[in-house]
Short mmCIF file of C-alpha atoms in Angstrom, two decimals:
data_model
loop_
_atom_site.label_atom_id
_atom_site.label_comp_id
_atom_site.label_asym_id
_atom_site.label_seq_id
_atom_site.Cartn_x
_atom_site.Cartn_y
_atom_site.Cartn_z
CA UNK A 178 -15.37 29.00 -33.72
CA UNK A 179 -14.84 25.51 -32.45
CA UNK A 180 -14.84 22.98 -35.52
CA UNK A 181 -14.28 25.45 -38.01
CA UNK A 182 -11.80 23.45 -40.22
CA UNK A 183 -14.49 20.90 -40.12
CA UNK A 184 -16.51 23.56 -41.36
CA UNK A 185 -14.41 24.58 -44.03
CA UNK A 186 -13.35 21.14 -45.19
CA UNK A 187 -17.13 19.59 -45.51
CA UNK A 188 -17.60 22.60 -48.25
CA UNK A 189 -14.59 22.28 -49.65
CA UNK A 190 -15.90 18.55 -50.15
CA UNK A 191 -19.30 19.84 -51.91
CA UNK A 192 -17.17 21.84 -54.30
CA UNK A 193 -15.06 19.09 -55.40
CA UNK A 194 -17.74 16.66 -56.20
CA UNK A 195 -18.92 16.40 -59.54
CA UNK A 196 -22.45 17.92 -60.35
CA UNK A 197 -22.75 14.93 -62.71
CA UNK A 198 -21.66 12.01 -60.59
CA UNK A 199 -24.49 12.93 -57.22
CA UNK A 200 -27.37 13.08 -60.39
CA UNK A 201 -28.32 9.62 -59.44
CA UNK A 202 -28.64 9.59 -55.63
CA UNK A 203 -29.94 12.51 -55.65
CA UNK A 204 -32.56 11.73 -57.98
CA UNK A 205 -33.44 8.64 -55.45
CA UNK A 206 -33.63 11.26 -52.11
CA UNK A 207 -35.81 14.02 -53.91
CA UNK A 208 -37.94 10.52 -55.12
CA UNK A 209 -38.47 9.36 -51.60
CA UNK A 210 -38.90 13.18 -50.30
CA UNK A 211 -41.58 12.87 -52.60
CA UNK A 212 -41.31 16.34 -54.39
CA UNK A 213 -40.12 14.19 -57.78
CA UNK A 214 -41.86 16.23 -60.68
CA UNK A 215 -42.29 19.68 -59.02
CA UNK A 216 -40.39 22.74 -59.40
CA UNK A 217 -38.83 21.61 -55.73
CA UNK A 218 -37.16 18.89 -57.24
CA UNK A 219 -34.85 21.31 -58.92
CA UNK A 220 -35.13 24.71 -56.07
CA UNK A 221 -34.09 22.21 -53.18
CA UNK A 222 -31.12 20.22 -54.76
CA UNK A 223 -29.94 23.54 -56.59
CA UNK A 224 -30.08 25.20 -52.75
CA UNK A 225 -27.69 22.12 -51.86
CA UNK A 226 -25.45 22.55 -54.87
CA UNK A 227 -24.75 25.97 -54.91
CA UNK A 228 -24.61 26.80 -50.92
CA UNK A 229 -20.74 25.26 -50.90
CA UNK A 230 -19.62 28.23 -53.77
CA UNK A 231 -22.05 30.68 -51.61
CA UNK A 232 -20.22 30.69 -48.63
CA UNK A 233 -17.02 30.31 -50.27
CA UNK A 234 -17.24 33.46 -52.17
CA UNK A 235 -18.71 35.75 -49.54
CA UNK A 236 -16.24 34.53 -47.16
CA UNK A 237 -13.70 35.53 -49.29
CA UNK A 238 -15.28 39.12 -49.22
CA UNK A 239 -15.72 39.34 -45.44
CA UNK A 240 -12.10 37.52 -44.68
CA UNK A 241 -10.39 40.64 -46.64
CA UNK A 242 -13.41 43.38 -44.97
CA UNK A 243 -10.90 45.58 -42.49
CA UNK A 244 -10.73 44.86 -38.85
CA UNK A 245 -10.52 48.51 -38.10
CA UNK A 246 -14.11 48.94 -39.06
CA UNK A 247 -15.21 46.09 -37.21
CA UNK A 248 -13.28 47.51 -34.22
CA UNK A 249 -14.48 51.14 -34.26
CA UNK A 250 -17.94 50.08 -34.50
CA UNK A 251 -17.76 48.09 -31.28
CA UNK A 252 -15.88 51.13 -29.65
CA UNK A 253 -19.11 53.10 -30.68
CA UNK A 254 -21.62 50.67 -28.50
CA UNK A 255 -22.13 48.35 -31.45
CA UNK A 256 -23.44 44.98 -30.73
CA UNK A 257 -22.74 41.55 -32.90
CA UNK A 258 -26.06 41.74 -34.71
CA UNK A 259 -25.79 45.72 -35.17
CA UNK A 260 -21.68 44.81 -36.33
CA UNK A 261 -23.21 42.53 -38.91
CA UNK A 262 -26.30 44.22 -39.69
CA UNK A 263 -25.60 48.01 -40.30
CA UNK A 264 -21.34 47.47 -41.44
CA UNK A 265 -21.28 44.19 -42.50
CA UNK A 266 -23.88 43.62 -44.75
CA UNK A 267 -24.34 47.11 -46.49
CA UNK A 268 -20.48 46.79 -47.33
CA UNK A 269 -21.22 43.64 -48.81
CA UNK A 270 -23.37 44.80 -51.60
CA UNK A 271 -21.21 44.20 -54.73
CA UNK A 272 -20.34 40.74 -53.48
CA UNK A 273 -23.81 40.04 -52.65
CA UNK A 274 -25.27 41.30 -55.83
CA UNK A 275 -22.42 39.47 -58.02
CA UNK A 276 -23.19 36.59 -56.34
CA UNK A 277 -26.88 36.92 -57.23
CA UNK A 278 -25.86 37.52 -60.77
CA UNK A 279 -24.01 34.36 -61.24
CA UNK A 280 -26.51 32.21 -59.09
CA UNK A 281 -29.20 33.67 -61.48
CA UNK A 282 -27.41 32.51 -64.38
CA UNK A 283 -26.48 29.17 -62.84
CA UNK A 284 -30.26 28.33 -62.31
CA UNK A 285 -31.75 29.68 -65.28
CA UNK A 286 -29.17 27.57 -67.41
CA UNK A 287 -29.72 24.46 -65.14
CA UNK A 288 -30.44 21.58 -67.93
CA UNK A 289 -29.58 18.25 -66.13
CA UNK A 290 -31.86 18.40 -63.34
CA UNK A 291 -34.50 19.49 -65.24
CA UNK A 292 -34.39 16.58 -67.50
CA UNK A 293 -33.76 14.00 -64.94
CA UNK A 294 -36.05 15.39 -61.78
CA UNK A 295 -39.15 17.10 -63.54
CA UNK A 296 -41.14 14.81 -66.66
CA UNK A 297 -43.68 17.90 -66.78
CA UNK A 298 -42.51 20.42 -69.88
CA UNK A 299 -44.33 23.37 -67.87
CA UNK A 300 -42.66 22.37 -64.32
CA UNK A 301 -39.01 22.81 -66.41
CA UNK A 302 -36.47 25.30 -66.31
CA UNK A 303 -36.15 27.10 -69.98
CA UNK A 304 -32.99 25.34 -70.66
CA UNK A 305 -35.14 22.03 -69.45
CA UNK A 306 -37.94 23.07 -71.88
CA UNK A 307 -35.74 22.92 -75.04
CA UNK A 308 -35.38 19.12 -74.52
CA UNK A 309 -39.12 19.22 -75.58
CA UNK A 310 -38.27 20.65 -78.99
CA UNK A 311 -36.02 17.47 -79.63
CA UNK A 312 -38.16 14.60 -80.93
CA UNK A 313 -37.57 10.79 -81.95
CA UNK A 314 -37.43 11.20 -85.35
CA UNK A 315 -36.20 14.91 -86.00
CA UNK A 316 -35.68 18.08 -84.32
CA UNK A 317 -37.18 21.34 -85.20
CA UNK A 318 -34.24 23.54 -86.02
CA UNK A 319 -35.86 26.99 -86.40
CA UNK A 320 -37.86 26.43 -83.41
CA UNK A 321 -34.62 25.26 -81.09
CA UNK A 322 -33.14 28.44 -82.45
CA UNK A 323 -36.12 30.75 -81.34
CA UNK A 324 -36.45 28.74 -78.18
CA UNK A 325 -32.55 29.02 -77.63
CA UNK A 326 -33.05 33.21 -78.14
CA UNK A 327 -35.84 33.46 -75.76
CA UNK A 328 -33.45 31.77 -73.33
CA UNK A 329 -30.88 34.04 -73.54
CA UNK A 330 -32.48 37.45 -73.36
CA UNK A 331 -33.68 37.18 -69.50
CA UNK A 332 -29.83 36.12 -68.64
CA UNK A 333 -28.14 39.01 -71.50
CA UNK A 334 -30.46 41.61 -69.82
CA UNK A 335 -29.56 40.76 -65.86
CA UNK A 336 -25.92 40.81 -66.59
CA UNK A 337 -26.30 44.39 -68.78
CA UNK A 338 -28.35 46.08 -65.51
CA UNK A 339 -26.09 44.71 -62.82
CA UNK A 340 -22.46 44.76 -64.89
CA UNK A 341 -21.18 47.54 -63.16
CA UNK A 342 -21.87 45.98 -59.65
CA UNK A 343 -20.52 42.35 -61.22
CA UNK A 344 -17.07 43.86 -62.45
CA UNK A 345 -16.64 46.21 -58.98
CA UNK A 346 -17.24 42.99 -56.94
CA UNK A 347 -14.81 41.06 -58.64
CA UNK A 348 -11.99 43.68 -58.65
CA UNK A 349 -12.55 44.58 -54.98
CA UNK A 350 -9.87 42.61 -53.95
CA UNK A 351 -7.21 43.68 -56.65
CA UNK A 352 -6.04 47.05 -55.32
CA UNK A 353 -4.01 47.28 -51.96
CA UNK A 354 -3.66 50.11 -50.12
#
């Protein structure tokens, strides 16, 4: 593909920037997109953010994919889209659903956006939310540690379904041979 390294460099760029130091423009574009204070103020930056790891980490799984099956299959009449489509993809199944796993996580932990793009309590993620429990003049301790359970059983019961498919995608590429 012409311009790959192009490509490849302007997400290696949007992994190197620093989630913290892009909360202020950003904050300015999703104000004049005018979606400030909806839940797309977090779902479209959060798209953005996490599309540079996406691609990084499913190229990695289709870069070490063998070229024998890709080869075979076009032997046997296959076309690009059937290649991708009925090899390709069902192959990628542990990566995909790691990937899922972790984006999951990343989103239903997301704090900082939440605080700085969404004033609405209800319009929040969880994590947001908690900020609510924090007042001016005290903070509700038993109620930040009820709030703080609640946010972790979604995220403790996604990892205990899917483990199995989260530890086989990440030690796909361990064994040789």
């Amino acid at each position: 593909m012409p311009g790959r390294r192009f490509v490849f460099l302007a997400f290696a760029l949007g992994l190197t920037l620093p989630f913290e130091g892009i909360i202020t423009p950003l904050y300015y574009l999703v104000r004049d997109m005018g979606v400030l204070n909806t839940r797309w103020a977090i779902i479209l930056p959060l798209i953005g953010l996490f599309m540079p790891f996406s691609v990084f980490w499913m190229r990695a799984h289709f870069v070490n994919m063998p070229e024998e099956l890709s080869e075979s299959a076009r032997i046997d009449g296959a076309g690009t889209w059937q290649l991708f489509w009925r090899i390709h993809v069902p192959l990628a199944a542990p990566a995909t659903s790691s990937l899922a796993i972790l984006l999951f996580l990343w989103t239903w932990n997301q704090f900082l956006l939440a605080i700085v793009l969404v004033d609405d309590p209800l319009q929040r993620t969880m994590s947001g939310a908690l900020g609510a429990f924090q007042g001016q003049w005290g903070t509700d301790i038993p109620l930040l540690c009820a709030g703080s359970l609640l946010i972790l059983t979604p995220t403790l019961t996604v990892f205990l379904i899917f483990q199995r498919r989260f530890v086989s995608a990440l030690l796909q590429g361990s064994l040789k041979g």
